[in-house]
Coordinates of C-alpha atoms and ligand atoms in Angstrom, one line a residue:
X231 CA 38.4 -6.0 -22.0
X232 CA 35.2 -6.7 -20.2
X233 CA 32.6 -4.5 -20.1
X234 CA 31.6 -3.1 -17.2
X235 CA 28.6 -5.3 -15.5
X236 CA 25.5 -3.9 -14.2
X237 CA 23.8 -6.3 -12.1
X238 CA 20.2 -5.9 -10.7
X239 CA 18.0 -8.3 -8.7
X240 CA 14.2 -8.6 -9.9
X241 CA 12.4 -9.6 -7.1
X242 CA 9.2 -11.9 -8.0
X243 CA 6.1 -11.0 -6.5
X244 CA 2.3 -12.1 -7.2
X245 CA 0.3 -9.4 -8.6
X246 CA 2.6 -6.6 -9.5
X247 CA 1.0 -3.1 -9.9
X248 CA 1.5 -0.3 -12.3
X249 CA 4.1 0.9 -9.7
X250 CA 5.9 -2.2 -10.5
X251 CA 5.8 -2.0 -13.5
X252 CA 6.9 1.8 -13.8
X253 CA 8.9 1.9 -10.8
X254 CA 10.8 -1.2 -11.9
X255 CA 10.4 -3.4 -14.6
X256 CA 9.9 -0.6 -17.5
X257 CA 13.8 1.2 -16.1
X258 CA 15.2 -2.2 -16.8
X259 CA 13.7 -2.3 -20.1
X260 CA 14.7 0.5 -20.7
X261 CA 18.4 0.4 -19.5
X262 CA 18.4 -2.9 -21.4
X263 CA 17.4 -0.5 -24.7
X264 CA 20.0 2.0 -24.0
X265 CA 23.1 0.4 -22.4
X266 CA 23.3 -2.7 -23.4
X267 CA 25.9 -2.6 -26.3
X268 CA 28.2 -1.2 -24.2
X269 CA 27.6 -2.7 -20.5
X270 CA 27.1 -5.7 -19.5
X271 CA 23.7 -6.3 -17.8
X272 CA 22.8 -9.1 -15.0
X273 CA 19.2 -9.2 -14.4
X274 CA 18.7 -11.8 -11.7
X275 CA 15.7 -13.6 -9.9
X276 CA 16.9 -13.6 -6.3
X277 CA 15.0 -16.6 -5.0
X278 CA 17.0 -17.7 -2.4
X279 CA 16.2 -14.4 -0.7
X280 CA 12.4 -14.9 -1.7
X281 CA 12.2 -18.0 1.0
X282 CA 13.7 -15.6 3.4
X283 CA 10.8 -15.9 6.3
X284 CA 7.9 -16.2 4.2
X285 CA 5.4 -18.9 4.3
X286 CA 5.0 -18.5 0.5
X287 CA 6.4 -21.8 -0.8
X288 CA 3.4 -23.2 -2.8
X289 CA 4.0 -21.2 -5.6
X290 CA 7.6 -19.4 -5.7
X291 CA 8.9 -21.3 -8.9
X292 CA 5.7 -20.4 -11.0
X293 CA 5.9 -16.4 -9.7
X294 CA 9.5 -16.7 -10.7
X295 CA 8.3 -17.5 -14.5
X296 CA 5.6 -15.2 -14.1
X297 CA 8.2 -12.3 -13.3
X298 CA 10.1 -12.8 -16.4
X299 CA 7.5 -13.6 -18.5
X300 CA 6.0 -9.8 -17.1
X301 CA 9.3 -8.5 -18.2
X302 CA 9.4 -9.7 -21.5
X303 CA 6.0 -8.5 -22.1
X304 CA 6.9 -5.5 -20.9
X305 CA 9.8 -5.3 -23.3
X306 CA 12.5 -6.8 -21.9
X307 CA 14.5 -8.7 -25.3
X308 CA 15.2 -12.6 -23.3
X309 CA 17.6 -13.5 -26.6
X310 CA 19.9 -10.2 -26.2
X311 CA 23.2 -11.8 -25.7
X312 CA 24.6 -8.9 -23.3
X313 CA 21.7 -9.5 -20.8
X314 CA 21.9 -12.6 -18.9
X315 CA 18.9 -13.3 -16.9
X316 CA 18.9 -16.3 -14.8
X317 CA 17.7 -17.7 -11.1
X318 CA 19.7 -17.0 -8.3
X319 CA 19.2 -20.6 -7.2
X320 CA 20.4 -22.6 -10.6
X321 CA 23.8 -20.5 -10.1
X322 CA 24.7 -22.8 -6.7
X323 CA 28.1 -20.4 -6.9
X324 CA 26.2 -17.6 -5.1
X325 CA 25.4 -19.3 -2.1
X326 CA 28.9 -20.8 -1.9
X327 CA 30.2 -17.5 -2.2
X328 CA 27.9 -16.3 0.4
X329 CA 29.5 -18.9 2.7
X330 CA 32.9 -17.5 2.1
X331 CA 32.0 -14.2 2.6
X332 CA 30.7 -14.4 5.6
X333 CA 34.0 -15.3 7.1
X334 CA 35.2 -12.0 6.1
X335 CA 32.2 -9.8 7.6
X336 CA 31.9 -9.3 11.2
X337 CA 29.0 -10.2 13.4
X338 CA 29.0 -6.6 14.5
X339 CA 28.4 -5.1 10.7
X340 CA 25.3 -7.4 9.7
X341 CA 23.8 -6.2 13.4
X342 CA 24.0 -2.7 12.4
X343 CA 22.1 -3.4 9.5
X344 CA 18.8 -1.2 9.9
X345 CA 16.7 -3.7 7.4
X346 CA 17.5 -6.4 9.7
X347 CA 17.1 -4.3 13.0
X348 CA 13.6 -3.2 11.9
X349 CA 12.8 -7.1 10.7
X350 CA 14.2 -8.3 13.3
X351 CA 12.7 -5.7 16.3
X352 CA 9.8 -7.6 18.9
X353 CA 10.6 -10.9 17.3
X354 CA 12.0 -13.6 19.2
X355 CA 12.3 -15.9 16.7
X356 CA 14.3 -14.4 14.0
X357 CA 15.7 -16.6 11.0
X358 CA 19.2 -16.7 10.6
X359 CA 18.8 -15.5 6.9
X360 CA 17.5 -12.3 7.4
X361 CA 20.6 -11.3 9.2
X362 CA 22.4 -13.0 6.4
X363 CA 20.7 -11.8 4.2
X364 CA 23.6 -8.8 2.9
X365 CA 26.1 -11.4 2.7
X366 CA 24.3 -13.4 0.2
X367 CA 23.6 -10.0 -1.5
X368 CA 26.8 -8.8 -1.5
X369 CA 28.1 -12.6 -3.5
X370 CA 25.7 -12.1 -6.0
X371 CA 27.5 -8.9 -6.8
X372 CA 30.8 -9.7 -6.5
X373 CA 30.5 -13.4 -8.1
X374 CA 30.2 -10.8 -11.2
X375 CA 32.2 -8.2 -10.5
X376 CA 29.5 -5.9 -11.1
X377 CA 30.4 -2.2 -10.9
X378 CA 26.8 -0.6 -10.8
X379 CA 24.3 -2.3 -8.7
X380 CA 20.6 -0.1 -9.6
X381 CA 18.8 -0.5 -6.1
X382 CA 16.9 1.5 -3.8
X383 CA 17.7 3.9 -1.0
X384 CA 16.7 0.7 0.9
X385 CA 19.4 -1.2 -0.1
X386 CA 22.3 1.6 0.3
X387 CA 23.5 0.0 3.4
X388 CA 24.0 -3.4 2.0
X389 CA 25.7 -1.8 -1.3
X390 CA 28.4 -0.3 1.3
X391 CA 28.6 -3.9 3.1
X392 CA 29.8 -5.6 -0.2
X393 CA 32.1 -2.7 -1.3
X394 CA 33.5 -3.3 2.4
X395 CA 34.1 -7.1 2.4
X396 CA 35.3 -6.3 -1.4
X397 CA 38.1 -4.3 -0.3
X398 CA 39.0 -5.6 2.8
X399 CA 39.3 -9.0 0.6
X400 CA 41.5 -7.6 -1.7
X401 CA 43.8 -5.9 0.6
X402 CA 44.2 -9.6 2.2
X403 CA 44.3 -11.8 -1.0
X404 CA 45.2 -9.1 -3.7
X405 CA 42.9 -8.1 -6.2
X406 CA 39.8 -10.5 -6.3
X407 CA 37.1 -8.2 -6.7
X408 CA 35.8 -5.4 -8.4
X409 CA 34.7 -3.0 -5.8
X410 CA 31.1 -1.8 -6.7
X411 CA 31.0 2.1 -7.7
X412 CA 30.0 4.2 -4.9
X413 CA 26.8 5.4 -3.8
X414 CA 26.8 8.7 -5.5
X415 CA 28.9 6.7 -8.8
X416 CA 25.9 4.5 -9.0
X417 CA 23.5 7.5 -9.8
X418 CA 24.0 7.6 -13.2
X419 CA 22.0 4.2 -13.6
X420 CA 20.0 4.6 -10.1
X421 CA 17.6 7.9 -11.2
X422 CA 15.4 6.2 -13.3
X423 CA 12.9 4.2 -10.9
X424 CA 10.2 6.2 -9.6
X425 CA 8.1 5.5 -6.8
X426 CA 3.9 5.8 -8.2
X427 CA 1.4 6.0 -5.3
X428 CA -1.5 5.2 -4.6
X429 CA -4.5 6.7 -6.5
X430 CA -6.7 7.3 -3.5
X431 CA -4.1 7.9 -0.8
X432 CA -1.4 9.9 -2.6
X433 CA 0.9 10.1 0.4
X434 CA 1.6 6.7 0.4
X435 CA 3.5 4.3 -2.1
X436 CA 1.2 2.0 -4.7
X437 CA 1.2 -1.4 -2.9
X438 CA -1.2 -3.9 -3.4
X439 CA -0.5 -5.0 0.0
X440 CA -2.6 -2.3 1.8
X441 CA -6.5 -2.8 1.4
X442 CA -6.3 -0.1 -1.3
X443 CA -8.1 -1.3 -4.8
X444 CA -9.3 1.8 -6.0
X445 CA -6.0 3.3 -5.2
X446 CA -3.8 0.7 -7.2
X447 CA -4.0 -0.9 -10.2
X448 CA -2.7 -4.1 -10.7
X449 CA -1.1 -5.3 -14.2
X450 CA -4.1 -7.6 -14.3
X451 CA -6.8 -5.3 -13.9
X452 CA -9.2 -4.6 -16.8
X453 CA -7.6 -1.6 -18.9
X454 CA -11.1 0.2 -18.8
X455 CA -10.9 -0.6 -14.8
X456 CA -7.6 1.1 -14.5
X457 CA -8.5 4.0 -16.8
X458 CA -11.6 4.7 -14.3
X459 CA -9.4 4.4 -11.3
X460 CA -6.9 6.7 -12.4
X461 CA -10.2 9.6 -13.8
X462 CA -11.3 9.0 -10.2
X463 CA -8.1 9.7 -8.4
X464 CA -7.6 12.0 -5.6
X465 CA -6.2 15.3 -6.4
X466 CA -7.0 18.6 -4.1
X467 CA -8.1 22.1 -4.6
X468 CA -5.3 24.2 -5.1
X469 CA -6.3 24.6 -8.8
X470 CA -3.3 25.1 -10.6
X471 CA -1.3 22.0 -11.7
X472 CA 2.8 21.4 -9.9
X473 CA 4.9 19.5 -9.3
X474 CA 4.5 19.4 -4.9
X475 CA 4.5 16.3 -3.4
X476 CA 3.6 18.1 0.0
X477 CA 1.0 19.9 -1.1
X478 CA -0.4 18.7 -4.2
X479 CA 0.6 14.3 -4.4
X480 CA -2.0 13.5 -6.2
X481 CA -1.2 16.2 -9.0
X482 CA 2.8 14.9 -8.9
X483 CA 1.6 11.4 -9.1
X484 CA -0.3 11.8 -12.3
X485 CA 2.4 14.0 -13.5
X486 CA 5.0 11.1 -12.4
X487 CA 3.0 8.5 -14.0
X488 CA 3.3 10.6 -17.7
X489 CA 6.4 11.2 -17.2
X490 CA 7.3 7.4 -16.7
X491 CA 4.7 5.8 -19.5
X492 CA 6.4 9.0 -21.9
X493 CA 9.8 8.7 -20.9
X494 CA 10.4 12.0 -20.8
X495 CA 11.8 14.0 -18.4
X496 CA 9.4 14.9 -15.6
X497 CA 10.7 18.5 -16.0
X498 CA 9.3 18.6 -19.6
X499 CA 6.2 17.1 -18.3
X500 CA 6.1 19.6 -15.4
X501 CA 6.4 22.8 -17.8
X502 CA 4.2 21.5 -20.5
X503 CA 0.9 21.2 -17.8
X504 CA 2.2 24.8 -16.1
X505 CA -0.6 27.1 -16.2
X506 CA -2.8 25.0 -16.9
X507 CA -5.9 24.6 -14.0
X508 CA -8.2 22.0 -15.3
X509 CA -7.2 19.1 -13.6
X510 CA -10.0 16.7 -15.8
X511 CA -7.5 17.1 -18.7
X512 CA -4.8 15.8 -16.9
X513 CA -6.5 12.8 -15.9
X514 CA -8.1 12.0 -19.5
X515 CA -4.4 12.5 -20.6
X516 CA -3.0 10.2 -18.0
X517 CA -5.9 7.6 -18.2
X518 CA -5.2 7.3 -21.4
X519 CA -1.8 6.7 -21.1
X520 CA -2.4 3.7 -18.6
X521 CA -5.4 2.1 -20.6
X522 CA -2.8 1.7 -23.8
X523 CA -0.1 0.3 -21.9
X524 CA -2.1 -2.2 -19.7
X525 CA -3.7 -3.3 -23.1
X526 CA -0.3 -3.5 -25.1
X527 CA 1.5 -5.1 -21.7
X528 CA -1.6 -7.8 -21.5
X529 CA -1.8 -8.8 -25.1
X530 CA 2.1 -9.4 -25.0
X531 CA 1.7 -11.5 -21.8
X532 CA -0.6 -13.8 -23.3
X533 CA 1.4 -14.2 -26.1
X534 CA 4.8 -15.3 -24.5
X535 CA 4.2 -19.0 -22.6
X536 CA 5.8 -20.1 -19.2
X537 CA 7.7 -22.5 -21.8
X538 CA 9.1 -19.1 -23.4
X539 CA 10.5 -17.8 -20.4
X540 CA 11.5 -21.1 -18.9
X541 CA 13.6 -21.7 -22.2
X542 CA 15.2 -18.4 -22.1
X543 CA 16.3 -18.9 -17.9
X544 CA 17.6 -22.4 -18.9
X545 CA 19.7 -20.9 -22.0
X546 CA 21.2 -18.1 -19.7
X547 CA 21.7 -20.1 -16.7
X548 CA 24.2 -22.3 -18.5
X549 CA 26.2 -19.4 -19.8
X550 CA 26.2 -17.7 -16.6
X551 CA 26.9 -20.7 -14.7
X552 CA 30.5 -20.9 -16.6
X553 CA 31.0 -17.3 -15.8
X554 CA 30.4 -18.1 -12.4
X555 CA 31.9 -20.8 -11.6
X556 CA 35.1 -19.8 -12.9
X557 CA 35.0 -16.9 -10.9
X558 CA 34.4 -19.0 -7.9
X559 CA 37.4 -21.4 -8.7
X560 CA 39.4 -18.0 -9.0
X561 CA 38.0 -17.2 -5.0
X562 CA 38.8 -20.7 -3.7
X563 CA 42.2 -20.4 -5.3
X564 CA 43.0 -17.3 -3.4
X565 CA 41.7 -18.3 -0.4
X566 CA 43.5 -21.2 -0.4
X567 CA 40.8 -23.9 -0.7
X568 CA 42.3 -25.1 -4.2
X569 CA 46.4 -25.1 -4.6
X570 CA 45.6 -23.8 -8.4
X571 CA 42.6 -22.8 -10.9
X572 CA 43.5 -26.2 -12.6
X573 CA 42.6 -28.2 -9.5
Ligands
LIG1186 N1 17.9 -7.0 -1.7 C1 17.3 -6.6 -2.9 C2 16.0 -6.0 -2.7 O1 15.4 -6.2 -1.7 C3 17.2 -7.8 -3.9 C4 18.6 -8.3 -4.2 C5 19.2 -9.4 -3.7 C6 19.6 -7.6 -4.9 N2 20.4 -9.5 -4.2 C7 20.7 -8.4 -4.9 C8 19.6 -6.4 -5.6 C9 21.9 -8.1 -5.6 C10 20.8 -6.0 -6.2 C11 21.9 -6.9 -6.2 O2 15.5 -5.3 -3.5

């Protein structure tokens, strides 16, 4: 029996933040740490989407390396044998796939798609890959037959599309597909990423693309930098410490950020700082916190090279290409492109 696969996409972006890095890259870790014996896990590089309408082209393949190296320095094992972690554009089965799928997904379902409504809205010159964007999506999960899919609210609506084109497939061609879990099946793996904001501006996300830099804190920052940045965040004067993102964001942010770098339940956190009014302690507590893991994340960045991660993508890319391809053959064969999975 094969275990079921979880598949997630890690997208690669130039100077990632601490919301990154708790928001994403440290849930993978961890999922890595606790489900890997008995799941199968799929953590891929989507880089085909990455040239989607960006002007960004100069240095996509070194981010790409960047990201993973990041991830391995932020614990991510590269040699674990039930994680396969490879470039969505060294797999060539995924945009092949993506070709066959969108003969099975109507015109009328990727314009209903609100991510490529609001992209899409006072443009008049729209690329043809952002509204193609979920089909390419949804081959990268079924290519696997990946059951849990760890993505964003975001993302919901393109989840749905591939279980759609999954099962109307099936129902045509007989069972080709594992139909992703549902939306509220996929919780158990989905919880885990929370969403750190800004330092300064509390009601907004962490995002290094606002003009924000005492507000975020990028994982190159000096450690001492990001310790001050975090003792001089914005908080508010109720005077008692909760868990209120309406009232009190600042508070729940600092809160959320323990919670994360702990990895303990934010519920634990939440009762262990009730009653307590000094927020300075808080802030000492979670500026600590941040200064250790910037300066245990950036000592193990310098010490894996882009020859590291490059060697790791390159082992796992020929493994996964077999798993795909074979896969692929299985499609074509159904669909009637190849008389038998021997041709
Ligand atoms: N669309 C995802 C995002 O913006 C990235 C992605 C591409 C993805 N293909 C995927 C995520 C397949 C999960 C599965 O975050």
């Amino acid at each position: 029996m094969q275990k079921p696969v979880i598949l997630t996409g890690v997208r690669s972006n130039a100077d990632l933040t601490l919301g990154n890095l708790l928001g994403a890259i440290l849930p993978l870790v961890r999922l890595q740490q606790k489900y890997s014996q008995n799941y199968q896990i799929n953590a891929f590089l989507p880089d085909l989407h990455s040239i989607i309408g960006t002007n960004d082209f100069n240095d996509l393949y070194e981010r790409t390396i960047l990201t993973v190296r990041t991830y391995a320095a932020a614990g991510l094992d590269l040699k674990n044998t039930n994680t396969s972690i490879y470039r969505q554009s060294y797999v060539p089965a995924h945009s092949e796939l993506a070709w066959i799928l969108d003969c099975f997904i109507y015109y009328g379902e990727l314009s209903r798609m609100t991510q490529f409504k609001e992209k899409s809205e006072n443009s008049d010159s729209v690329i043809v890959g952002i509204f193609n964007y979920p089909a390419l999506m949804a081959a990268d999960i079924l290519l696997y037959d990946a059951s849990y899919v760890p993505v964003g609210e975001d993302q919901r609506q393109h989840l749905e599309l591939t279980r759609d084109v999954a099962i109307r497939m099936n129902n045509q061609f007989g069972d080709i597909f594992t139909v992703p879990k549902t939306w509220a099946e996929q919780m158990q793996f989905n919880n885990a990423g929370a969403r750190i904001r800004s330092l300064k501006h509390p009601e907004q996300k962490m995002s290094k693309s606002i003009q924000d830099p005492s507000g975020t804190i990028l994982l190159s920052d000096n450690p001492k930098d990001a310790r001050e940045k975090v003792l001089a965040s914005t908080t508010d004067s109720v005077g008692s410490i909760n868990y209120d993102y309406i009232n009190q964001p600042g508070i729940s942010n600092l809160l959320q950020i323990i919670s994360v770098i702990e990895n303990k339940p934010i519920d634990d956190v939440v009762s262990k700082w009730r009653g307590e009014s000094s927020y300075s302690k808080l802030k000492q507590e979670a500026a600590d916190l941040v200064e250790d893991l910037l300066t245990n994340f950036q000592s193990s960045l310098a010490g894996i090279t882009d020859q590291d991660a490059l060697s790791a993508l390159m082992a796992h890319e020929q493994n996964i290409n077999q798993v795909a391809n074979a896969k692929l053959k299985l499609i074509q064969t159904k669909v009637g492109l190849r008389a038998s999975l021997n041709d």
